[in-house]
Short mmCIF file of C-alpha atoms in Angstrom, two decimals:
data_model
loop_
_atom_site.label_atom_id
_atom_site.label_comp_id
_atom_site.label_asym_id
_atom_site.label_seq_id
_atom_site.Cartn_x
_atom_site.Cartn_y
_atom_site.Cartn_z
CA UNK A 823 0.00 0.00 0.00
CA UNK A 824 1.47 3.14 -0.73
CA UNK A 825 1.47 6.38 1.36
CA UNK A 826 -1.65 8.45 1.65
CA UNK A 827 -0.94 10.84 -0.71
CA UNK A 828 -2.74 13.42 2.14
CA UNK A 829 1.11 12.76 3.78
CA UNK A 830 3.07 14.39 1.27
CA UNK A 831 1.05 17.93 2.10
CA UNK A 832 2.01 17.71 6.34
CA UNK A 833 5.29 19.44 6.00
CA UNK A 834 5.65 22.60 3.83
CA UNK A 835 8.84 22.52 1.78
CA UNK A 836 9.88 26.11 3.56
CA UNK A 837 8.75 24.42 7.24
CA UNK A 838 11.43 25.90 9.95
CA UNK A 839 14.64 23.17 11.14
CA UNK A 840 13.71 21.37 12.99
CA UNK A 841 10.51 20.19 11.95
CA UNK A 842 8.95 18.85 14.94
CA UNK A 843 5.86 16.54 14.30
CA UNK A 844 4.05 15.56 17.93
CA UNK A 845 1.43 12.58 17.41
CA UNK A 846 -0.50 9.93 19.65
CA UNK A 847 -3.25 7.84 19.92
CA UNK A 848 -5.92 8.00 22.25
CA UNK A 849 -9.76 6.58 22.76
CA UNK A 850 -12.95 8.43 22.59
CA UNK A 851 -12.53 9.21 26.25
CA UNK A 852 -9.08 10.97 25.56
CA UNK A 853 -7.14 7.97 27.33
CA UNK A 854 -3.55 7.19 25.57
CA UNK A 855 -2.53 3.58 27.72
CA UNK A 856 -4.39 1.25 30.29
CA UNK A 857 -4.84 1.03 33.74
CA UNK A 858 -1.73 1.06 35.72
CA UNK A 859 0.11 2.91 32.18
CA UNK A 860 -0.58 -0.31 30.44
CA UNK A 861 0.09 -0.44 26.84
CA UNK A 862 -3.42 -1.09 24.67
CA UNK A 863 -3.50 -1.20 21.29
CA UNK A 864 -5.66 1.61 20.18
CA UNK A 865 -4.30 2.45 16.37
CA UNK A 866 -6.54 0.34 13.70
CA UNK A 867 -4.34 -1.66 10.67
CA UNK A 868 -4.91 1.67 8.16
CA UNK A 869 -4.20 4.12 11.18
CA UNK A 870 -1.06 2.43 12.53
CA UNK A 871 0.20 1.84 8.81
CA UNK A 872 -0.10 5.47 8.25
CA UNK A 873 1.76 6.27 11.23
CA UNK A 874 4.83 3.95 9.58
CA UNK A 875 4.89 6.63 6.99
CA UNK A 876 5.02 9.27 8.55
CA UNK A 877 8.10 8.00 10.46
CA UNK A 878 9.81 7.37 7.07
CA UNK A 879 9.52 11.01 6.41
CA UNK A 880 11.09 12.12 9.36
CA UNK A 881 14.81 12.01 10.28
CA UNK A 882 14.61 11.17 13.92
CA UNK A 883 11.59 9.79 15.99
CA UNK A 884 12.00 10.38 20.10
CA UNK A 885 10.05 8.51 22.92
CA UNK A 886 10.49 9.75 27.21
CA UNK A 887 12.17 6.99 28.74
CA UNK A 888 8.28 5.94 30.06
CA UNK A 889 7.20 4.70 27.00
CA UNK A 890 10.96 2.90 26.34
CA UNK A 891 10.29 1.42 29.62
CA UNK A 892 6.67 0.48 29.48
CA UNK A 893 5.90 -0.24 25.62
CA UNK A 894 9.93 -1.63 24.31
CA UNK A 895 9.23 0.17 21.07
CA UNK A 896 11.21 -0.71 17.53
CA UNK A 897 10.77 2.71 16.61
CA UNK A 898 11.03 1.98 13.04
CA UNK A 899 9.03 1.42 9.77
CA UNK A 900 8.71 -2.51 9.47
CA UNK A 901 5.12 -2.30 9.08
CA UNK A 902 6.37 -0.40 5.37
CA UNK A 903 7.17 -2.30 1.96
CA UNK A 904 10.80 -3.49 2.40
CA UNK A 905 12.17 -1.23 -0.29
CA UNK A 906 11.06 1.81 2.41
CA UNK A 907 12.70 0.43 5.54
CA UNK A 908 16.25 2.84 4.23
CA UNK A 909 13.73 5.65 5.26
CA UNK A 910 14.09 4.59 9.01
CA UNK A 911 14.49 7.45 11.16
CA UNK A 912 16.97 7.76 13.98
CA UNK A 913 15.56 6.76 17.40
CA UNK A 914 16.11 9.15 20.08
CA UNK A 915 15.18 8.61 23.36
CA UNK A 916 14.66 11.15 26.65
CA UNK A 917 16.58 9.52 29.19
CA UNK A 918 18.07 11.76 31.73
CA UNK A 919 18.79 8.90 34.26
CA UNK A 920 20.00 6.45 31.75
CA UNK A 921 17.41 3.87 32.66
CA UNK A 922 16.76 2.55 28.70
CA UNK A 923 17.78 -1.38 29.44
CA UNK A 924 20.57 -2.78 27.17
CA UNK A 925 17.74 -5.64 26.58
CA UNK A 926 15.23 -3.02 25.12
CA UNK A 927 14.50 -4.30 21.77
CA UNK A 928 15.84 -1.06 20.18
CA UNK A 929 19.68 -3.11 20.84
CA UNK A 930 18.04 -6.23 19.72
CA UNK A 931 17.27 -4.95 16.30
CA UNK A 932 20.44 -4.09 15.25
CA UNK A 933 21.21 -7.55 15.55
CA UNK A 934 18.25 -9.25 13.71
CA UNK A 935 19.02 -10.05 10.01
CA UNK A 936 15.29 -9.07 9.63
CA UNK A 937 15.95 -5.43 10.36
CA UNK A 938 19.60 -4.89 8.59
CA UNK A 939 18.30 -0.69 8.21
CA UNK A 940 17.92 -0.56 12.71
CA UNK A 941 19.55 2.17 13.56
CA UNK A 942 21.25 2.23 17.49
CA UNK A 943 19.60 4.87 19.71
CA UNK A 944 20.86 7.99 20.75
CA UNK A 945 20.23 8.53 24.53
CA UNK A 946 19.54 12.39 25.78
CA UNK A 947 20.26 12.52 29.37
CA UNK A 948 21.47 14.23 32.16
CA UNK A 949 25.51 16.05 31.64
CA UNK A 950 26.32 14.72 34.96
CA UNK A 951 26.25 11.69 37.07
CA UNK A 952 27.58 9.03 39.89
CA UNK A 953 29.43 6.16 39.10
CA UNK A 954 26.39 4.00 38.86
CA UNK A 955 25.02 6.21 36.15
CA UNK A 956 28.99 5.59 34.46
CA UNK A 957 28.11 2.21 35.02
CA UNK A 958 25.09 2.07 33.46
CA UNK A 959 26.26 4.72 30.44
CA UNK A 960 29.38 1.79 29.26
CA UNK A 961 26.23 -0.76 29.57
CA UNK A 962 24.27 1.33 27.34
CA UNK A 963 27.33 1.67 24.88
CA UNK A 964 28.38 -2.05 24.82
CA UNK A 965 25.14 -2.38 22.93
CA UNK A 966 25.51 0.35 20.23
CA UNK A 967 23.74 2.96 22.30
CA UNK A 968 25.05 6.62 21.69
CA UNK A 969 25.01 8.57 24.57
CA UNK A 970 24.29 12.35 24.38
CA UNK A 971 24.30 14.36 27.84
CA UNK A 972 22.69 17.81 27.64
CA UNK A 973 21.49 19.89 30.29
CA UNK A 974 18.82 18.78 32.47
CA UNK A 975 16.03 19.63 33.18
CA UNK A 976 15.64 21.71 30.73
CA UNK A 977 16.76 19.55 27.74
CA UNK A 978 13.49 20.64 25.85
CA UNK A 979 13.50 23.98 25.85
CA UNK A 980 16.83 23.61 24.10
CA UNK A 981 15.72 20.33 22.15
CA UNK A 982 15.75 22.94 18.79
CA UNK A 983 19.23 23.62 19.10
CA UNK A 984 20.12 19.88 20.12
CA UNK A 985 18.49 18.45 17.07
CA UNK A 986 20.65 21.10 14.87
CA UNK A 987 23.86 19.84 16.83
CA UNK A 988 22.81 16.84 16.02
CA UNK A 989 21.86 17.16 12.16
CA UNK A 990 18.19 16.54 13.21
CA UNK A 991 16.12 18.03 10.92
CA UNK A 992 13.08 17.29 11.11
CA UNK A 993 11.48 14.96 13.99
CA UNK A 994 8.64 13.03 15.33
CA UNK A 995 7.59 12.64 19.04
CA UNK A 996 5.18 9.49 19.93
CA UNK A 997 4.21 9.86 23.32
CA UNK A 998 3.70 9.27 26.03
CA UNK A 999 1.73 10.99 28.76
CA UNK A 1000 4.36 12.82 30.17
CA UNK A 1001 6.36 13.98 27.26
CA UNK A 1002 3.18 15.10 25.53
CA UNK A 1003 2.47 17.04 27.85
CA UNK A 1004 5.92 18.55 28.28
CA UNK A 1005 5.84 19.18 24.19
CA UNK A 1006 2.79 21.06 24.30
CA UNK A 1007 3.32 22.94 26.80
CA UNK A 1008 7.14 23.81 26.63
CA UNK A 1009 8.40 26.73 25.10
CA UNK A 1010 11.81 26.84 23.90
CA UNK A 1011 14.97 29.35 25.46
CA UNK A 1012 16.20 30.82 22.33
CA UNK A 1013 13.39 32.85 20.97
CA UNK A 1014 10.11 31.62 23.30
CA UNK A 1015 8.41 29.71 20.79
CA UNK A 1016 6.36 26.39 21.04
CA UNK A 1017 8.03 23.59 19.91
CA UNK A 1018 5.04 21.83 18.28
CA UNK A 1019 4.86 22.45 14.52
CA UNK A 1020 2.68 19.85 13.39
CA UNK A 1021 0.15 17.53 15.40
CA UNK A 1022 -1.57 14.27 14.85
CA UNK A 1023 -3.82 12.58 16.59
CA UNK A 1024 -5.47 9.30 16.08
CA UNK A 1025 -8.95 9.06 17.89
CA UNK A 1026 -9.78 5.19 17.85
CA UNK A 1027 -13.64 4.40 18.96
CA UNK A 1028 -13.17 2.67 21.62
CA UNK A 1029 -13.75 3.47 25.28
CA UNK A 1030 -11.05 3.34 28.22
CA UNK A 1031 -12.78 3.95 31.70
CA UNK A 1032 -9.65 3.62 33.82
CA UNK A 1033 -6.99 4.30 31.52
CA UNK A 1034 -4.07 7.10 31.57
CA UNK A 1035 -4.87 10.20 29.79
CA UNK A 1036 -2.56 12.93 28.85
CA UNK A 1037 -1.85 15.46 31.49
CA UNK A 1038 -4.21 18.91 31.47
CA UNK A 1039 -2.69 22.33 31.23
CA UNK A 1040 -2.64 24.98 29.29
CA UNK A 1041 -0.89 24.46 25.94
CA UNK A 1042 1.92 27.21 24.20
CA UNK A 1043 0.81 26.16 21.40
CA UNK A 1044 -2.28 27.65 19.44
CA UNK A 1045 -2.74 25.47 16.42
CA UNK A 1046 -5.38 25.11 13.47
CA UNK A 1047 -7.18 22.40 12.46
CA UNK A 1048 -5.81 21.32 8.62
CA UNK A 1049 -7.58 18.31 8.27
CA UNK A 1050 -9.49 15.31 9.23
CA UNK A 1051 -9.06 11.85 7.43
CA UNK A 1052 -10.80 8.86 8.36
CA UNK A 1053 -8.59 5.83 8.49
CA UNK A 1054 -9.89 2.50 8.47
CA UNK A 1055 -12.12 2.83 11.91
CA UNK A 1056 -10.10 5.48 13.25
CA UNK A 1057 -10.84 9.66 12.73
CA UNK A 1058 -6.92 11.53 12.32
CA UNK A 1059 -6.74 14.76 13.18
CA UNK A 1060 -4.16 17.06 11.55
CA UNK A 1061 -3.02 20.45 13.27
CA UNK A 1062 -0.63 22.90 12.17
CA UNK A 1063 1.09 24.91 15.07
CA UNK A 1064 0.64 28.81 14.05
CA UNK A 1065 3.82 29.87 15.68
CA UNK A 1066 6.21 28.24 14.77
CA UNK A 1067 4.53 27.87 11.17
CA UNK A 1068 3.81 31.26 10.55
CA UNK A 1069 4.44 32.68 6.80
CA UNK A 1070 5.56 28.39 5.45
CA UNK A 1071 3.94 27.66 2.37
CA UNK A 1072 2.10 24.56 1.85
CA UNK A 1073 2.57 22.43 -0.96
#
């Protein structure tokens, strides 16, 4: 299946570096994981499918260290035509404790003749430490893991200027709770603006009484509604962050 051609429209070909693309599931009732942060599938086959390609068109893709933890994400774009998987962005993950396991099946992938396109994480974490944190940074690397320490806490409100260190471009966030929350409603140091420039969120129509939903606040970000496409049994929603956005031309 190829990608929906709606895709190719998300990012203006004038969109400010770096490109920051926030997206996440959730249920009718605005819940993101299960009781006790359980991971639930909510994403439908066309939904979740769609999601693969918009990771292909993205240069990194970043997770908190919750959703590392809690879901042991691939992070990359097997559920693509194999011909696509070179389009595998770089996994970055928010770690400022270095608690990412060397078992996480991020390490395991690089090993899998399946998967010869994995690409070893790069860690963000704290820029100091004990000597169990040392310990647990040569664990880390023994594994492929590249470590990046940058300040802490405020590694987000910098995260524009990390990415450009980094030769980040462009990037998409997946969740969860916590770092949604921090995305929306961080601004960053250098020049005070959101850091959300494009969001997407899949509604799926199911209900989750007890689950975890994303954390309230008031958002920096004032975004407009681009569009809606209906995927499979799933509603996405597209928003474009004004901001940050402001003067791009769409294609």
């Amino acid at each position: 299946m190829p990608a929906p051609a709606f895709l190719h429209s998300l990012i203006p070909h004038n969109a400010p570096t770096p490109f920051i693309t926030l997206t996440y599931a959730q249920s009718l009732d605005a819940k993101i994981a299960g009781p006790g942060r359980r991971q639930i599938q909510l994403s439908g086959e066309e939904s979740m499918l769609m999601t693969h390609w918009l990771r292909s068109m993205h240069e990194g893709i970043m997770v908190g260290i919750g959703t590392a933890v809690n879901d042991d994400p691939r992070l990359n774009v097997r559920l693509l035509p194999t011909e696509e998987h070179t389009n595998t962005p770089q996994p970055i993950i928010l770690d400022p404790h270095l608690r990412l396991p060397p078992s996480a099946k991020l390490f395991k992938t690089l090993r899998d003749p399946e998967t010869p396109h994995a690409k070893a994480p790069w860690i963000l974490c704290r820029d100091d430490g004990d000597s169990l944190f040392d310990e647990r940074r040569r664990a880390l690397e023994s594994v492929g893991g590249r470590i990046v320490p940058v300040p802490m806490p405020n590694a987000l409100s910098t995260l524009p200027r990390i990415l450009d260190e980094l030769g980040i471009n462009s990037l998409m966030v997946e969740g969860g709770a916590q770092i949604i929350h921090q995305f929306l409603t961080t601004p960053t140091s250098e020049d005070g603006k959101p850091l959300v420039d494009l969001l997407v969120v899949t509604v799926a129509p199911v209900l989750v009484p007890d689950g975890l939903a994303v954390p309230g606040g008031e958002t920096s970000v004032d975004f407009e509604h681009l569009r809606t496409e209906v995927m499979g049994r799933d509603a996405v929603m597209i928003f474009r962050g004004k901001e940050r956005c402001k003067g791009v031309v769409q294609l």
